[in-house]
Structures are given as structure tokens and as C-alpha cells.
């Protein structure tokens, strides 16, 4: 039976070139590359038309006219959305596997117990893949929105206030805290927008809309390099369409 093979070398994914110039995921009965004796092949939840397998390569596939290495994030623009999302899950499973080789309680080796769990061979400790949940919010003030440039952005673009949810917080409390810490502002009318898997390496982004209530914009310089209020027709460079930040901004523009 043919399977989809999502193969990674570090964070680069193997794509198969098609005659029309587009890309897909290798779909074959056997792996499209040699499997080493030590390679662990993971069984992933299937796609509607085929089973899914993933494993990590020691070396990238190069000088091969049939295949191309592509960063996971960049693959968003080359693959159908369902393939990109499945690739993200595969990368997260591989990351989890790589970082749970030994038990955190007794130090003995961990072994796969199910497709998404491991058990210590000595003390029986069980572990599952875990997500780092983050919130992101689009703040409205009349016909303006707040855009900020985080210090960790790789490009010279502006995005939205975001941050990780802390232990003991609700999602709503995390949004209000992050906004206050990073901008000095108070918000109101917080409403849920949507969520997005963010496999860089193992995140879940939860998006919100909110209205400005009070306060003067005071940036937390350790986190933000710039920020301000922008109207629809005078926006600075904004995030790529791969991100929920862009979806939030586009939704506001359309409205």
C-alpha cells in the first residue's frame, strides 16, 4: 500500500517535483530513500487518501532531479494546505522524539508505547507530545489597529502583540497581561478569532480581537523595537500569509 513519506533533515522537508512545476509529498509503497538501521519510522494520523509516515534523515537529499529540500515554513507556499499542516505535525513528532530519548525521572531510555506516547523501560514514566500555547491579539482603536515589531522578528515587518500563556492563566488573562506588559495599554471586548498549529517547534497560536480601552502606548523595549497605530491604507510591511497574524489583519482589512 502506498504511503505519504514526510522526510526531514533538521527542519528541511523533502518535496517531490511534479511535471507541471508544482510540488507534492512522496507517495510510494516504500521510503523514497534508504533507511538506516537506527532510523525510527513514525506512524502519523492518515490523510484521507493514504497512510502517513515520517522519519529523520542524517543528510539532506541533494543533486537529485526528483526531489528538493525545503524549509517547513517555506513549504506553506509550495504544498496544498493539508500537506503543509500534516508536515507540521510530523515535524513536531520528530522534535518530541528527539527530545525525549531518556526518562526525566530516572534517566533510563524511553521507548515508544503508542504512536504518540513513550514509556520509560525502567520506572514506567509515560510522556506525550506537549504544546506551548501562545496568544495573539489584534487591538482596534477606531479605524486604526496596533502593530508592533518584535525584537525577534527576522524581517523588517510589523505584527501583533503576542506571548505565551503562563501556568495558571486562562487564555483571556494571558492576552490582557501580555498587552499590558508589552504596550502599557488596557483592552476591552476581547473576542476569540481562530487558532493555528505553529510547529516552530511545537506551538499552538490562539488569536483574538480586542478594543482599546485606555493608556498611552509604552513599548517594552526588551521585547518590542517599534510600534504604533496604523490605518488601513497606510500599513507598514506585515507578516506572511502563513501566520494567523496575517489572517487577523486581512480579516480587519476586509471588514
Short mmCIF file of C-alpha atoms in Angstrom, two decimals:
data_model
loop_
_atom_site.label_atom_id
_atom_site.label_comp_id
_atom_site.label_asym_id
_atom_site.label_seq_id
_atom_site.Cartn_x
_atom_site.Cartn_y
_atom_site.Cartn_z
CA UNK A 1 0.00 0.00 0.00
CA UNK A 2 1.30 3.43 -0.91
CA UNK A 3 2.09 5.88 1.90
CA UNK A 4 2.94 9.56 2.14
CA UNK A 5 6.54 9.93 3.29
CA UNK A 6 7.26 13.17 5.17
CA UNK A 7 11.04 13.14 5.48
CA UNK A 8 13.01 15.76 7.37
CA UNK A 9 16.65 16.69 7.68
CA UNK A 10 16.74 19.08 10.62
CA UNK A 11 13.84 21.43 9.75
CA UNK A 12 14.00 20.90 5.97
CA UNK A 13 11.37 18.76 4.28
CA UNK A 14 11.80 16.56 1.20
CA UNK A 15 9.45 17.68 -1.58
CA UNK A 16 8.84 15.78 -4.80
CA UNK A 17 8.88 17.77 -8.02
CA UNK A 18 5.99 17.27 -10.46
CA UNK A 19 5.98 17.67 -14.23
CA UNK A 20 3.90 20.85 -14.09
CA UNK A 21 6.46 22.53 -11.80
CA UNK A 22 4.45 22.10 -8.60
CA UNK A 23 5.47 20.09 -5.56
CA UNK A 24 4.00 17.27 -3.54
CA UNK A 25 4.98 14.74 -0.87
CA UNK A 26 6.48 11.40 -1.99
CA UNK A 27 3.66 8.82 -2.20
CA UNK A 28 5.09 5.33 -2.54
CA UNK A 29 4.92 1.86 -1.02
CA UNK A 30 8.46 2.05 0.32
CA UNK A 31 10.52 5.02 1.57
CA UNK A 32 11.97 7.06 -1.31
CA UNK A 33 15.43 6.97 0.30
CA UNK A 34 17.46 4.31 2.08
CA UNK A 35 16.51 3.74 5.71
CA UNK A 36 19.35 3.35 8.19
CA UNK A 37 19.27 0.51 10.76
CA UNK A 38 18.87 3.05 13.58
CA UNK A 39 16.10 5.07 11.91
CA UNK A 40 12.78 5.25 13.76
CA UNK A 41 9.80 5.46 11.40
CA UNK A 42 6.77 7.12 12.99
CA UNK A 43 3.18 6.32 12.12
CA UNK A 44 1.15 9.56 11.85
CA UNK A 45 -2.61 10.02 11.62
CA UNK A 46 -3.50 9.37 7.96
CA UNK A 47 -4.59 11.69 5.21
CA UNK A 48 -7.96 10.89 3.58
CA UNK A 49 -6.31 9.04 0.69
CA UNK A 50 -3.33 7.40 2.32
CA UNK A 51 -1.32 6.47 5.38
CA UNK A 52 1.41 8.82 6.62
CA UNK A 53 4.92 8.01 7.79
CA UNK A 54 7.74 10.28 8.90
CA UNK A 55 11.38 9.91 9.86
CA UNK A 56 14.51 11.99 10.17
CA UNK A 57 17.35 11.91 7.64
CA UNK A 58 21.00 12.12 8.66
CA UNK A 59 21.86 14.05 5.49
CA UNK A 60 19.77 16.18 3.09
CA UNK A 61 18.75 14.85 -0.32
CA UNK A 62 20.84 16.81 -2.83
CA UNK A 63 21.75 16.58 -6.51
CA UNK A 64 18.52 14.71 -7.22
CA UNK A 65 16.29 15.98 -10.03
CA UNK A 66 13.23 14.33 -8.49
CA UNK A 67 13.42 15.85 -5.00
CA UNK A 68 14.02 19.23 -3.40
CA UNK A 69 14.77 20.19 0.22
CA UNK A 70 12.56 22.97 1.54
CA UNK A 71 12.18 24.62 4.93
CA UNK A 72 8.93 23.73 6.66
CA UNK A 73 7.75 27.32 6.83
CA UNK A 74 8.57 27.93 3.16
CA UNK A 75 6.69 24.76 2.20
CA UNK A 76 3.44 26.61 3.01
CA UNK A 77 3.82 28.33 -0.38
CA UNK A 78 4.63 25.12 -2.26
CA UNK A 79 2.27 22.49 -0.86
CA UNK A 80 -1.50 22.15 -0.56
CA UNK A 81 -2.64 23.29 2.89
CA UNK A 82 -3.47 19.78 4.14
CA UNK A 83 0.06 18.63 3.27
CA UNK A 84 1.64 21.64 4.96
CA UNK A 85 -0.38 21.03 8.14
CA UNK A 86 0.49 17.34 8.14
CA UNK A 87 4.16 18.19 7.62
CA UNK A 88 3.93 20.40 10.70
CA UNK A 89 2.57 17.54 12.78
CA UNK A 90 5.31 15.22 11.51
CA UNK A 91 7.99 17.75 12.44
CA UNK A 92 6.51 18.12 15.93
CA UNK A 93 6.53 14.34 16.46
CA UNK A 94 10.15 14.14 15.33
CA UNK A 95 11.09 17.03 17.64
CA UNK A 96 9.31 15.34 20.54
CA UNK A 97 11.02 12.02 19.82
CA UNK A 98 14.44 13.65 19.64
CA UNK A 99 13.96 15.43 22.95
CA UNK A 100 12.53 12.53 24.96
CA UNK A 101 15.21 9.91 24.49
CA UNK A 102 15.71 9.48 28.24
CA UNK A 103 13.44 9.50 31.24
CA UNK A 104 13.28 12.74 33.18
CA UNK A 105 12.73 10.83 36.44
CA UNK A 106 15.36 8.07 36.45
CA UNK A 107 17.42 8.69 33.29
CA UNK A 108 16.73 5.33 31.65
CA UNK A 109 15.89 5.10 27.94
CA UNK A 110 12.37 5.84 26.78
CA UNK A 111 10.68 3.69 24.14
CA UNK A 112 7.59 4.23 22.01
CA UNK A 113 4.48 2.79 23.63
CA UNK A 114 1.90 4.11 21.15
CA UNK A 115 2.18 6.38 18.12
CA UNK A 116 2.06 9.42 20.43
CA UNK A 117 3.39 8.19 23.75
CA UNK A 118 6.58 6.84 25.27
CA UNK A 119 7.25 4.81 28.40
CA UNK A 120 10.43 4.51 30.45
CA UNK A 121 11.83 0.97 30.31
CA UNK A 122 12.85 1.22 33.97
CA UNK A 123 10.30 3.15 36.04
CA UNK A 124 7.35 3.23 33.65
CA UNK A 125 7.13 7.02 33.41
CA UNK A 126 4.92 7.97 30.44
CA UNK A 127 5.24 11.07 28.25
CA UNK A 128 3.23 12.54 25.38
CA UNK A 129 3.91 15.36 22.91
CA UNK A 130 3.18 18.73 24.53
CA UNK A 131 2.25 22.09 23.08
CA UNK A 132 3.43 25.56 24.06
CA UNK A 133 0.26 27.67 23.85
CA UNK A 134 0.57 31.30 22.83
CA UNK A 135 -1.98 34.08 22.39
CA UNK A 136 -2.01 36.81 19.76
CA UNK A 137 -4.33 39.79 19.58
CA UNK A 138 -5.37 42.47 17.09
CA UNK A 139 -6.21 45.66 19.03
CA UNK A 140 -8.63 48.14 17.41
CA UNK A 141 -8.91 51.86 18.14
CA UNK A 142 -11.49 53.46 15.89
CA UNK A 143 -10.25 52.98 12.32
CA UNK A 144 -6.72 52.10 13.48
CA UNK A 145 -5.00 48.95 14.69
CA UNK A 146 -1.91 48.49 16.82
CA UNK A 147 1.08 46.96 15.04
CA UNK A 148 4.41 46.20 16.68
CA UNK A 149 7.82 44.98 15.57
CA UNK A 150 9.19 42.37 17.94
CA UNK A 151 12.93 42.24 18.50
CA UNK A 152 12.98 38.57 17.48
CA UNK A 153 11.36 39.17 14.07
CA UNK A 154 13.70 38.09 11.28
CA UNK A 155 12.39 40.68 8.86
CA UNK A 156 11.57 44.37 8.99
CA UNK A 157 7.83 43.86 9.30
CA UNK A 158 5.20 44.67 11.91
CA UNK A 159 2.96 42.13 13.60
CA UNK A 160 0.65 41.83 16.58
CA UNK A 161 1.09 41.65 20.33
CA UNK A 162 1.64 38.01 21.28
CA UNK A 163 3.06 35.90 24.07
CA UNK A 164 2.99 32.55 25.79
CA UNK A 165 0.29 31.52 28.24
CA UNK A 166 1.70 31.10 31.74
CA UNK A 167 0.84 28.37 34.21
CA UNK A 168 -2.47 29.01 35.93
CA UNK A 169 -3.73 31.55 33.38
CA UNK A 170 -6.78 31.50 31.17
CA UNK A 171 -6.27 32.49 27.54
CA UNK A 172 -8.08 35.76 28.22
CA UNK A 173 -5.89 36.59 31.19
CA UNK A 174 -2.79 35.87 29.12
CA UNK A 175 -3.92 38.33 26.42
CA UNK A 176 -4.63 41.08 28.92
CA UNK A 177 -1.31 40.55 30.70
CA UNK A 178 0.78 40.46 27.51
CA UNK A 179 -0.87 43.64 26.21
CA UNK A 180 -0.29 45.45 29.50
CA UNK A 181 3.32 44.27 29.84
CA UNK A 182 4.38 44.97 26.26
CA UNK A 183 2.41 48.14 25.48
CA UNK A 184 1.06 49.62 28.73
CA UNK A 185 -2.47 49.54 27.30
CA UNK A 186 -5.74 48.26 28.71
CA UNK A 187 -8.14 46.46 26.39
CA UNK A 188 -11.84 45.52 26.39
CA UNK A 189 -14.32 43.47 24.32
CA UNK A 190 -11.92 40.57 23.91
CA UNK A 191 -13.30 38.03 21.42
CA UNK A 192 -11.95 34.76 20.05
CA UNK A 193 -10.96 34.73 16.37
CA UNK A 194 -9.32 31.41 15.47
CA UNK A 195 -6.38 29.15 16.28
CA UNK A 196 -3.44 27.77 14.36
CA UNK A 197 -0.90 24.98 14.84
CA UNK A 198 2.55 26.57 14.90
CA UNK A 199 5.16 23.80 14.62
CA UNK A 200 8.21 26.03 15.27
CA UNK A 201 8.84 23.80 17.07
CA UNK A 202 5.67 22.82 18.98
CA UNK A 203 3.25 25.71 19.41
CA UNK A 204 -0.44 26.49 19.25
CA UNK A 205 -1.40 30.08 18.43
CA UNK A 206 -4.79 31.30 19.69
CA UNK A 207 -5.98 34.52 18.04
CA UNK A 208 -8.21 37.26 19.45
CA UNK A 209 -9.64 40.65 18.58
CA UNK A 210 -9.92 43.38 21.21
CA UNK A 211 -10.77 47.07 21.51
CA UNK A 212 -8.50 49.71 23.01
CA UNK A 213 -9.82 50.99 26.34
CA UNK A 214 -7.18 53.24 27.89
CA UNK A 215 -3.50 54.03 28.36
CA UNK A 216 -0.59 55.58 26.50
CA UNK A 217 1.46 53.35 24.22
CA UNK A 218 4.64 52.49 26.13
CA UNK A 219 6.69 49.75 24.48
CA UNK A 220 8.51 47.11 26.49
CA UNK A 221 11.87 47.64 24.80
CA UNK A 222 13.22 44.25 25.82
CA UNK A 223 10.50 42.70 23.62
CA UNK A 224 9.47 45.34 21.07
CA UNK A 225 11.63 47.54 18.87
CA UNK A 226 8.84 49.67 17.42
CA UNK A 227 5.08 50.05 17.38
CA UNK A 228 2.22 52.38 16.61
CA UNK A 229 -1.35 52.87 15.44
CA UNK A 230 -1.98 52.38 11.73
CA UNK A 231 -4.89 52.99 9.39
CA UNK A 232 -5.97 50.53 6.72
CA UNK A 233 -4.35 52.38 3.81
CA UNK A 234 -1.05 53.21 5.49
CA UNK A 235 0.11 49.86 6.81
CA UNK A 236 3.79 49.00 7.17
CA UNK A 237 5.09 45.63 5.93
CA UNK A 238 3.00 42.92 7.64
CA UNK A 239 3.51 39.18 8.29
CA UNK A 240 3.42 36.49 5.64
CA UNK A 241 0.16 34.65 4.90
CA UNK A 242 1.44 31.56 6.71
CA UNK A 243 0.68 33.19 10.07
CA UNK A 244 -2.52 33.77 11.99
CA UNK A 245 -1.33 37.36 12.50
CA UNK A 246 -1.82 37.95 8.79
CA UNK A 247 -5.24 36.30 8.88
CA UNK A 248 -6.31 38.63 11.68
CA UNK A 249 -5.05 41.69 9.81
CA UNK A 250 -6.60 40.57 6.50
CA UNK A 251 -9.93 39.95 8.22
CA UNK A 252 -9.86 43.50 9.60
CA UNK A 253 -8.97 44.95 6.20
CA UNK A 254 -11.82 43.05 4.51
CA UNK A 255 -14.31 44.36 7.04
#
